[in-house]
Amino acid sequence: MRRFVPFFMIVAAASGCSVLDRARTDATPAAAVAPEPEAVAPPPANPIVLGEGRSASALDTTTAAEKAEALAAPASAAERELGKVVVSLGSPTEPGIWLRTTLVSAAGKGRVVTAGGQSVAVDLLPGSSGAQLSLAAFRALGLNLTDLPEVTVYAQ
């Protein structure tokens, strides 16, 4: 009686044997295979240290007069409350006093008021995600740049 051996078993066995044969013939002492140590480059003369960037005051390009005007802008009877949002710091390289939020669909003028009662006039810009307040507005309101304060947003 003949035994039937599936073809794939013959192929698998044959290919496995050739791999084992190659492993036996290619075997060399571990010392001969060890890679040569690479030359280590010396450290740079002026290494980059985290935290040594431009300061907030260097990035804030609004003038003292612009900030004073934005802080002194009174609330008007024509303002309407849009809602409350938690704001994060927007791009510090984008100049101006602005708020980017999904509460508006077109650019306009407005005002934000913090829970503590500080208020600043802002340019309202449409946003697509979380609300962002400009660096100049954060600084004008005396907010810590890492805070996530809740503000009330008004449109004119």
Tab-separated table of N, CA and C in Angstrom:
chain	number	residue	atom	x	y	z
A	1	MET	N	0.824	-1.172	0.000
A	1	MET	CA	0.000	0.000	0.000
A	1	MET	C	0.872	1.241	0.000
A	2	ARG	N	0.512	2.185	-0.816
A	2	ARG	CA	1.293	3.423	-0.912
A	2	ARG	C	0.732	4.467	0.050
A	3	ARG	N	1.649	5.229	0.595
A	3	ARG	CA	1.235	6.335	1.456
A	3	ARG	C	1.228	7.604	0.650
A	4	PHE	N	0.227	8.428	0.897
A	4	PHE	CA	0.100	9.701	0.188
A	4	PHE	C	0.608	10.819	1.095
A	5	VAL	N	1.601	11.616	0.637
A	5	VAL	CA	2.127	12.762	1.382
A	5	VAL	C	1.763	14.022	0.596
A	6	PRO	N	1.049	14.939	1.230
A	6	PRO	CA	0.667	16.170	0.517
A	6	PRO	C	1.892	16.918	0.000
A	7	PHE	N	1.735	17.548	-1.148
A	7	PHE	CA	2.814	18.255	-1.821
A	7	PHE	C	3.378	19.398	-0.959
A	8	PHE	N	2.502	20.136	-0.275
A	8	PHE	CA	2.997	21.278	0.502
A	8	PHE	C	3.921	20.832	1.631
A	9	MET	N	3.757	19.629	2.132
A	9	MET	CA	4.638	19.140	3.189
A	9	MET	C	6.031	18.854	2.634
A	10	ILE	N	6.081	18.360	1.419
A	10	ILE	CA	7.369	18.074	0.791
A	10	ILE	C	8.120	19.379	0.536
A	11	VAL	N	7.406	20.386	0.036
A	11	VAL	CA	8.028	21.678	-0.249
A	11	VAL	C	8.502	22.328	1.042
A	12	ALA	N	7.680	22.268	2.093
A	12	ALA	CA	8.057	22.881	3.370
A	12	ALA	C	9.274	22.197	3.955
A	13	ALA	N	9.317	20.871	3.875
A	13	ALA	CA	10.449	20.142	4.423
A	13	ALA	C	11.718	20.444	3.646
A	14	ALA	N	11.601	20.507	2.328
A	14	ALA	CA	12.774	20.766	1.493
A	14	ALA	C	13.321	22.164	1.725
A	15	SER	N	12.431	23.157	1.834
A	15	SER	CA	12.918	24.524	2.035
A	15	SER	C	13.498	24.693	3.424
A	16	GLY	N	12.947	23.995	4.408
A	16	GLY	CA	13.482	24.073	5.759
A	16	GLY	C	14.861	23.480	5.852
A	17	CYS	N	15.092	22.408	5.124
A	17	CYS	CA	16.409	21.760	5.152
A	17	CYS	C	17.467	22.673	4.565
A	18	SER	N	17.117	23.362	3.500
A	18	SER	CA	18.120	24.221	2.881
A	18	SER	C	18.467	25.395	3.793
A	19	VAL	N	17.494	25.876	4.557
A	19	VAL	CA	17.775	26.962	5.497
A	19	VAL	C	18.707	26.466	6.584
A	20	LEU	N	18.452	25.259	7.093
A	20	LEU	CA	19.309	24.709	8.140
A	20	LEU	C	20.708	24.434	7.619
A	21	ASP	N	20.809	23.908	6.373
A	21	ASP	CA	22.125	23.642	5.797
A	21	ASP	C	22.927	24.931	5.660
A	22	ARG	N	22.251	26.001	5.190
A	22	ARG	CA	22.936	27.287	5.038
A	22	ARG	C	23.397	27.814	6.389
A	23	ALA	N	22.598	27.625	7.404
A	23	ALA	CA	22.956	28.116	8.726
A	23	ALA	C	24.194	27.394	9.236
A	24	ARG	N	24.281	26.098	8.947
A	24	ARG	CA	25.437	25.337	9.398
A	24	ARG	C	26.701	25.729	8.638
A	25	THR	N	26.586	25.980	7.337
A	25	THR	CA	27.781	26.287	6.550
A	25	THR	C	28.213	27.728	6.719
A	26	ASP	N	27.264	28.643	7.047
A	26	ASP	CA	27.611	30.053	7.210
A	26	ASP	C	28.058	30.375	8.625
A	27	ALA	N	28.003	29.413	9.503
A	27	ALA	CA	28.336	29.674	10.896
A	27	ALA	C	29.808	30.031	11.025
A	28	THR	N	30.055	31.114	11.696
A	28	THR	CA	31.423	31.544	11.969
A	28	THR	C	31.498	31.909	13.438
A	29	PRO	N	32.659	31.985	13.990
A	29	PRO	CA	32.784	32.359	15.403
A	29	PRO	C	32.186	33.740	15.638
A	30	ALA	N	31.592	33.939	16.792
A	30	ALA	CA	30.923	35.200	17.125
A	30	ALA	C	31.891	36.380	17.072
A	31	ALA	N	33.127	36.166	17.415
A	31	ALA	CA	34.092	37.255	17.417
A	31	ALA	C	34.330	37.792	16.011
A	32	ALA	N	34.255	36.921	15.017
A	32	ALA	CA	34.489	37.357	13.647
A	32	ALA	C	33.299	38.146	13.097
A	33	VAL	N	32.104	37.986	13.673
A	33	VAL	CA	30.909	38.643	13.171
A	33	VAL	C	30.639	39.953	13.897
A	34	ALA	N	31.218	40.187	15.027
A	34	ALA	CA	30.929	41.378	15.830
A	34	ALA	C	31.226	42.647	15.024
A	35	PRO	N	30.301	43.598	15.043
A	35	PRO	CA	30.524	44.830	14.288
A	35	PRO	C	31.631	45.669	14.912
A	36	GLU	N	32.264	46.430	14.058
A	36	GLU	CA	33.308	47.313	14.554
A	36	GLU	C	32.657	48.479	15.287
A	37	PRO	N	33.253	48.934	16.363
A	37	PRO	CA	32.661	50.073	17.080
A	37	PRO	C	32.722	51.327	16.197
A	38	GLU	N	31.608	52.072	16.216
A	38	GLU	CA	31.549	53.295	15.417
A	38	GLU	C	32.227	54.427	16.173
A	39	ALA	N	32.781	55.326	15.423
A	39	ALA	CA	33.401	56.490	16.041
A	39	ALA	C	32.294	57.383	16.603
A	40	VAL	N	32.446	57.823	17.827
A	40	VAL	CA	31.461	58.674	18.474
A	40	VAL	C	31.841	60.128	18.222
A	41	ALA	N	30.865	60.882	17.705
A	41	ALA	CA	31.120	62.295	17.421
A	41	ALA	C	31.214	63.069	18.727
A	42	PRO	N	32.085	64.063	18.780
A	42	PRO	CA	32.172	64.870	20.003
A	42	PRO	C	30.892	65.694	20.173
A	43	PRO	N	30.535	66.055	21.404
A	43	PRO	CA	29.330	66.857	21.610
A	43	PRO	C	29.475	68.218	20.939
A	44	PRO	N	28.360	68.824	20.506
A	44	PRO	CA	28.450	70.133	19.851
A	44	PRO	C	28.956	71.196	20.819
A	45	ALA	N	29.600	72.210	20.255
A	45	ALA	CA	30.158	73.270	21.083
A	45	ALA	C	29.063	74.053	21.805
A	46	ASN	N	27.934	74.282	21.137
A	46	ASN	CA	26.809	74.998	21.738
A	46	ASN	C	25.595	74.078	21.759
A	47	PRO	N	25.498	73.195	22.760
A	47	PRO	CA	24.380	72.249	22.769
A	47	PRO	C	23.050	72.971	22.962
A	48	ILE	N	22.003	72.385	22.381
A	48	ILE	CA	20.666	72.949	22.531
A	48	ILE	C	20.139	72.529	23.891
A	49	VAL	N	19.692	73.486	24.669
A	49	VAL	CA	19.153	73.215	25.985
A	49	VAL	C	17.669	73.546	25.941
A	50	LEU	N	16.841	72.602	26.355
A	50	LEU	CA	15.409	72.845	26.346
A	50	LEU	C	15.065	73.991	27.289
A	51	GLY	N	14.102	74.781	26.894
A	51	GLY	CA	13.663	75.881	27.738
A	51	GLY	C	14.367	77.193	27.435
A	52	GLU	N	15.325	77.166	26.558
A	52	GLU	CA	16.029	78.393	26.216
A	52	GLU	C	15.567	78.880	24.855
A	53	GLY	N	14.333	79.345	24.792
A	53	GLY	CA	13.768	79.872	23.554
A	53	GLY	C	13.531	81.362	23.704
A	54	ARG	N	12.688	81.869	22.841
A	54	ARG	CA	12.328	83.284	22.931
A	54	ARG	C	11.288	83.458	24.018
A	55	SER	N	11.372	84.548	24.735
A	55	SER	CA	10.434	84.807	25.825
A	55	SER	C	9.095	85.266	25.274
A	56	ALA	N	8.063	85.201	26.113
A	56	ALA	CA	6.723	85.648	25.715
A	56	ALA	C	6.744	87.133	25.347
A	57	SER	N	7.495	87.915	26.071
A	57	SER	CA	7.544	89.350	25.765
A	57	SER	C	8.236	89.602	24.425
A	58	ALA	N	9.172	88.744	24.045
A	58	ALA	CA	9.825	88.901	22.748
A	58	ALA	C	8.884	88.502	21.612
A	59	LEU	N	8.012	87.526	21.850
A	59	LEU	CA	7.075	87.087	20.823
A	59	LEU	C	5.861	88.006	20.697
A	60	ASP	N	5.503	88.683	21.770
A	60	ASP	CA	4.342	89.573	21.774
A	60	ASP	C	4.719	90.893	21.101
A	61	THR	N	4.193	91.113	19.906
A	61	THR	CA	4.563	92.299	19.129
A	61	THR	C	3.550	93.440	19.248
A	62	THR	N	2.511	93.279	20.056
A	62	THR	CA	1.550	94.376	20.218
A	62	THR	C	2.177	95.467	21.073
A	63	THR	N	1.820	96.692	20.765
A	63	THR	CA	2.381	97.825	21.507
A	63	THR	C	1.606	98.038	22.800
A	64	ALA	N	2.205	98.774	23.695
A	64	ALA	CA	1.538	99.102	24.959
A	64	ALA	C	0.262	99.894	24.704
A	65	ALA	N	0.285	100.761	23.695
A	65	ALA	CA	-0.903	101.554	23.362
A	65	ALA	C	-2.035	100.658	22.854
A	66	GLU	N	-1.706	99.662	22.030
A	66	GLU	CA	-2.728	98.730	21.530
A	66	GLU	C	-3.352	97.929	22.670
A	67	LYS	N	-2.529	97.497	23.607
A	67	LYS	CA	-3.038	96.759	24.758
A	67	LYS	C	-3.913	97.642	25.634
A	68	ALA	N	-3.446	98.859	25.878
A	68	ALA	CA	-4.229	99.781	26.714
A	68	ALA	C	-5.583	100.072	26.078
A	69	GLU	N	-5.609	100.261	24.770
A	69	GLU	CA	-6.867	100.509	24.058
A	69	GLU	C	-7.807	99.308	24.159
A	70	ALA	N	-7.269	98.102	24.008
A	70	ALA	CA	-8.086	96.889	24.086
A	70	ALA	C	-8.633	96.673	25.497
A	71	LEU	N	-7.826	97.001	26.499
A	71	LEU	CA	-8.272	96.837	27.883
A	71	LEU	C	-9.291	97.896	28.286
A	72	ALA	N	-9.189	99.087	27.714
A	72	ALA	CA	-10.076	100.194	28.077
A	72	ALA	C	-11.398	100.177	27.317
A	73	ALA	N	-11.527	99.336	26.319
A	73	ALA	CA	-12.757	99.298	25.514
A	73	ALA	C	-13.938	98.947	26.407
A	74	PRO	N	-14.925	99.834	26.472
A	74	PRO	CA	-16.069	99.589	27.350
A	74	PRO	C	-17.053	98.594	26.718
A	75	ALA	N	-17.839	97.988	27.583
A	75	ALA	CA	-18.914	97.120	27.091
A	75	ALA	C	-20.000	98.019	26.513
A	76	SER	N	-20.577	97.597	25.398
A	76	SER	CA	-21.634	98.412	24.803
A	76	SER	C	-22.971	97.683	24.902
A	77	ALA	N	-24.049	98.426	24.790
A	77	ALA	CA	-25.393	97.845	24.868
A	77	ALA	C	-25.681	96.975	23.647
A	78	ALA	N	-24.961	97.201	22.562
A	78	ALA	CA	-25.191	96.441	21.331
A	78	ALA	C	-24.529	95.058	21.351
A	79	GLU	N	-23.694	94.789	22.357
A	79	GLU	CA	-23.030	93.496	22.438
A	79	GLU	C	-24.032	92.397	22.769
A	80	ARG	N	-23.776	91.226	22.221
A	80	ARG	CA	-24.591	90.074	22.582
A	80	ARG	C	-23.658	88.953	23.037
A	81	GLU	N	-24.085	88.239	24.055
A	81	GLU	CA	-23.275	87.148	24.587
A	81	GLU	C	-23.378	85.944	23.659
A	82	LEU	N	-22.214	85.418	23.285
A	82	LEU	CA	-22.170	84.236	22.420
A	82	LEU	C	-22.082	82.943	23.220
A	83	GLY	N	-21.495	83.021	24.386
A	83	GLY	CA	-21.345	81.833	25.223
A	83	GLY	C	-20.038	81.841	25.984
A	84	LYS	N	-19.816	80.757	26.706
A	84	LYS	CA	-18.584	80.587	27.484
A	84	LYS	C	-17.752	79.490	26.847
A	85	VAL	N	-16.450	79.707	26.817
A	85	VAL	CA	-15.530	78.717	26.276
A	85	VAL	C	-14.273	78.662	27.140
A	86	VAL	N	-13.654	77.505	27.149
A	86	VAL	CA	-12.343	77.353	27.774
A	86	VAL	C	-11.325	77.630	26.679
A	87	VAL	N	-10.389	78.536	26.972
A	87	VAL	CA	-9.415	78.924	25.949
A	87	VAL	C	-8.024	78.416	26.296
A	88	SER	N	-7.288	78.101	25.235
A	88	SER	CA	-5.880	77.773	25.373
A	88	SER	C	-5.089	78.838	24.632
A	89	LEU	N	-3.792	78.820	24.836
A	89	LEU	CA	-2.926	79.781	24.157
A	89	LEU	C	-2.861	79.439	22.674
A	90	GLY	N	-3.154	80.433	21.834
A	90	GLY	CA	-3.053	80.261	20.390
A	90	GLY	C	-1.602	80.384	19.944
A	91	SER	N	-1.389	80.416	18.649
A	91	SER	CA	-0.037	80.502	18.101
A	91	SER	C	0.649	81.775	18.582
A	92	PRO	N	1.756	81.656	19.295
A	92	PRO	CA	2.432	82.849	19.791
A	92	PRO	C	3.077	83.679	18.682
A	93	THR	N	3.193	83.130	17.490
A	93	THR	CA	3.792	83.887	16.393
A	93	THR	C	2.752	84.669	15.595
A	94	GLU	N	1.473	84.464	15.880
A	94	GLU	CA	0.418	85.184	15.180
A	94	GLU	C	0.126	86.475	15.950
A	95	PRO	N	0.412	87.632	15.367
A	95	PRO	CA	0.275	88.896	16.103
A	95	PRO	C	-1.184	89.306	16.293
A	96	GLY	N	-1.379	90.236	17.220
A	96	GLY	CA	-2.698	90.819	17.436
A	96	GLY	C	-3.372	90.303	18.691
A	97	ILE	N	-4.529	90.899	18.949
A	97	ILE	CA	-5.343	90.522	20.099
A	97	ILE	C	-6.604	89.893	19.525
A	98	TRP	N	-6.690	88.567	19.595
A	98	TRP	CA	-7.752	87.848	18.914
A	98	TRP	C	-8.201	86.628	19.701
A	99	LEU	N	-9.382	86.136	19.329
A	99	LEU	CA	-9.917	84.881	19.852
A	99	LEU	C	-10.403	84.078	18.662
A	100	ARG	N	-9.901	82.854	18.542
A	100	ARG	CA	-10.341	81.944	17.477
A	100	ARG	C	-11.279	80.940	18.136
A	101	THR	N	-12.545	80.894	17.644
A	101	THR	CA	-13.546	80.051	18.278
A	101	THR	C	-14.592	79.568	17.280
A	102	THR	N	-15.242	78.464	17.621
A	102	THR	CA	-16.335	77.948	16.794
A	102	THR	C	-17.633	78.695	17.068
A	103	LEU	N	-17.638	79.631	18.014
A	103	LEU	CA	-18.840	80.413	18.311
A	103	LEU	C	-19.165	81.410	17.212
A	104	VAL	N	-18.192	81.705	16.343
A	104	VAL	CA	-18.438	82.642	15.235
A	104	VAL	C	-18.145	81.946	13.909
A	105	SER	N	-18.898	82.357	12.893
A	105	SER	CA	-18.669	81.784	11.562
A	105	SER	C	-18.003	82.782	10.624
A	106	ALA	N	-17.911	84.038	11.044
A	106	ALA	CA	-17.242	85.073	10.248
A	106	ALA	C	-16.457	85.985	11.190
A	107	ALA	N	-15.398	86.573	10.686
A	107	ALA	CA	-14.565	87.468	11.499
A	107	ALA	C	-15.371	88.690	11.910
A	108	GLY	N	-15.067	89.193	13.097
A	108	GLY	CA	-15.748	90.389	13.600
A	108	GLY	C	-15.065	90.896	14.850
A	109	LYS	N	-15.668	91.871	15.467
A	109	LYS	CA	-15.137	92.464	16.702
A	109	LYS	C	-15.910	91.920	17.888
A	110	GLY	N	-15.232	91.833	19.021
A	110	GLY	CA	-15.895	91.338	20.212
A	110	GLY	C	-15.083	91.617	21.449
A	111	ARG	N	-15.454	90.913	22.503
A	111	ARG	CA	-14.811	91.115	23.799
A	111	ARG	C	-14.858	89.800	24.556
A	112	VAL	N	-13.832	89.538	25.356
A	112	VAL	CA	-13.837	88.384	26.254
A	112	VAL	C	-13.712	88.886	27.681
A	113	VAL	N	-14.402	88.184	28.575
A	113	VAL	CA	-14.381	88.538	29.988
A	113	VAL	C	-14.021	87.279	30.769
A	114	THR	N	-13.034	87.394	31.648
A	114	THR	CA	-12.626	86.254	32.468
A	114	THR	C	-13.560	86.101	33.660
A	115	ALA	N	-13.444	84.991	34.370
A	115	ALA	CA	-14.249	84.755	35.568
A	115	ALA	C	-13.960	85.797	36.641
A	116	GLY	N	-12.755	86.337	36.631
A	116	GLY	CA	-12.366	87.377	37.592
A	116	GLY	C	-12.839	88.769	37.209
A	117	GLY	N	-13.454	88.918	36.035
A	117	GLY	CA	-13.991	90.210	35.622
A	117	GLY	C	-13.093	91.019	34.698
A	118	GLN	N	-11.860	90.548	34.411
A	118	GLN	CA	-10.996	91.274	33.485
A	118	GLN	C	-11.591	91.137	32.087
A	119	SER	N	-11.467	92.213	31.312
A	119	SER	CA	-12.070	92.246	29.986
A	119	SER	C	-11.092	92.828	28.978
A	120	VAL	N	-11.135	92.300	27.744
A	120	VAL	CA	-10.291	92.820	26.678
A	120	VAL	C	-11.053	92.723	25.362
A	121	ALA	N	-10.932	93.766	24.542
A	121	ALA	CA	-11.526	93.753	23.205
A	121	ALA	C	-10.656	92.887	22.303
A	122	VAL	N	-11.308	92.067	21.477
A	122	VAL	CA	-10.582	91.130	20.617
A	122	VAL	C	-11.181	91.124	19.224
A	123	ASP	N	-10.382	90.653	18.290
A	123	ASP	CA	-10.899	90.318	16.963
A	123	ASP	C	-11.393	88.880	17.075
A	124	LEU	N	-12.656	88.651	16.731
A	124	LEU	CA	-13.211	87.306	16.755
A	124	LEU	C	-12.957	86.638	15.416
A	125	LEU	N	-12.347	85.472	15.446
A	125	LEU	CA	-12.014	84.728	14.228
A	125	LEU	C	-12.676	83.355	14.281
A	126	PRO	N	-13.219	82.887	13.159
A	126	PRO	CA	-13.820	81.549	13.178
A	126	PRO	C	-12.753	80.477	13.386
A	127	GLY	N	-13.118	79.454	14.138
A	127	GLY	CA	-12.199	78.357	14.409
A	127	GLY	C	-12.834	77.041	14.045
A	128	SER	N	-12.040	75.982	14.111
A	128	SER	CA	-12.547	74.661	13.747
A	128	SER	C	-12.420	73.660	14.888
A	129	SER	N	-11.849	74.078	16.004
A	129	SER	CA	-11.708	73.156	17.134
A	129	SER	C	-11.787	73.964	18.418
A	130	GLY	N	-10.988	73.621	19.399
A	130	GLY	CA	-11.009	74.326	20.678
A	130	GLY	C	-10.679	75.800	20.527
A	131	ALA	N	-11.209	76.605	21.436
A	131	ALA	CA	-10.995	78.053	21.392
A	131	ALA	C	-9.552	78.385	21.754
A	132	GLN	N	-8.975	79.347	21.007
A	132	GLN	CA	-7.603	79.791	21.248
A	132	GLN	C	-7.588	81.303	21.386
A	133	LEU	N	-6.878	81.769	22.386
A	133	LEU	CA	-6.724	83.194	22.654
A	133	LEU	C	-5.284	83.584	22.356
A	134	SER	N	-5.098	84.744	21.774
A	134	SER	CA	-3.754	85.162	21.364
A	134	SER	C	-2.839	85.400	22.564
A	135	LEU	N	-1.564	85.350	22.305
A	135	LEU	CA	-0.558	85.619	23.327
A	135	LEU	C	-0.748	87.010	23.908
A	136	ALA	N	-0.998	87.997	23.053
A	136	ALA	CA	-1.177	89.375	23.523
A	136	ALA	C	-2.394	89.486	24.438
A	137	ALA	N	-3.480	88.785	24.114
A	137	ALA	CA	-4.676	88.826	24.961
A	137	ALA	C	-4.412	88.142	26.298
A	138	PHE	N	-3.726	87.012	26.289
A	138	PHE	CA	-3.367	86.326	27.533
A	138	PHE	C	-2.574	87.266	28.427
A	139	ARG	N	-1.578	87.928	27.840
A	139	ARG	CA	-0.725	88.812	28.631
A	139	ARG	C	-1.485	90.041	29.099
A	140	ALA	N	-2.346	90.601	28.241
A	140	ALA	CA	-3.126	91.788	28.625
A	140	ALA	C	-4.061	91.475	29.791
A	141	LEU	N	-4.610	90.273	29.812
A	141	LEU	CA	-5.520	89.867	30.885
A	141	LEU	C	-4.773	89.380	32.131
A	142	GLY	N	-3.458	89.268	32.049
A	142	GLY	CA	-2.664	88.815	33.186
A	142	GLY	C	-2.815	87.329	33.470
A	143	LEU	N	-3.136	86.553	32.442
A	143	LEU	CA	-3.317	85.115	32.604
A	143	LEU	C	-1.986	84.394	32.473
A	144	ASN	N	-1.859	83.298	33.201
A	144	ASN	CA	-0.683	82.441	33.074
A	144	ASN	C	-0.779	81.741	31.723
A	145	LEU	N	0.302	81.675	30.979
A	145	LEU	CA	0.278	81.125	29.630
A	145	LEU	C	-0.056	79.638	29.575
A	146	THR	N	0.057	78.943	30.702
A	146	THR	CA	-0.274	77.519	30.726
A	146	THR	C	-1.679	77.256	31.261
A	147	ASP	N	-2.387	78.309	31.656
A	147	ASP	CA	-3.754	78.155	32.162
A	147	ASP	C	-4.716	77.827	31.038
A	148	LEU	N	-5.846	77.280	31.417
A	148	LEU	CA	-6.965	77.028	30.494
A	148	LEU	C	-8.196	77.709	31.100
A	149	PRO	N	-8.223	79.043	31.060
A	149	PRO	CA	-9.312	79.769	31.709
A	149	PRO	C	-10.615	79.711	30.910
A	150	GLU	N	-11.728	79.810	31.619
A	150	GLU	CA	-13.020	79.913	30.959
A	150	GLU	C	-13.332	81.395	30.793
A	151	VAL	N	-13.733	81.793	29.601
A	151	VAL	CA	-14.069	83.196	29.333
A	151	VAL	C	-15.469	83.260	28.724
A	152	THR	N	-16.107	84.403	28.940
A	152	THR	CA	-17.383	84.666	28.296
A	152	THR	C	-17.099	85.495	27.067
A	153	VAL	N	-17.697	85.128	25.947
A	153	VAL	CA	-17.423	85.778	24.675
A	153	VAL	C	-18.625	86.632	24.281
A	154	TYR	N	-18.345	87.888	23.913
A	154	TYR	CA	-19.375	88.816	23.446
A	154	TYR	C	-19.010	89.259	22.033
A	155	ALA	N	-20.015	89.440	21.200
A	155	ALA	CA	-19.817	89.952	19.833
A	155	ALA	C	-20.476	91.316	19.730
A	156	GLN	N	-19.909	92.192	18.911
A	156	GLN	CA	-20.498	93.524	18.699
A	156	GLN	C	-21.412	93.495	17.501
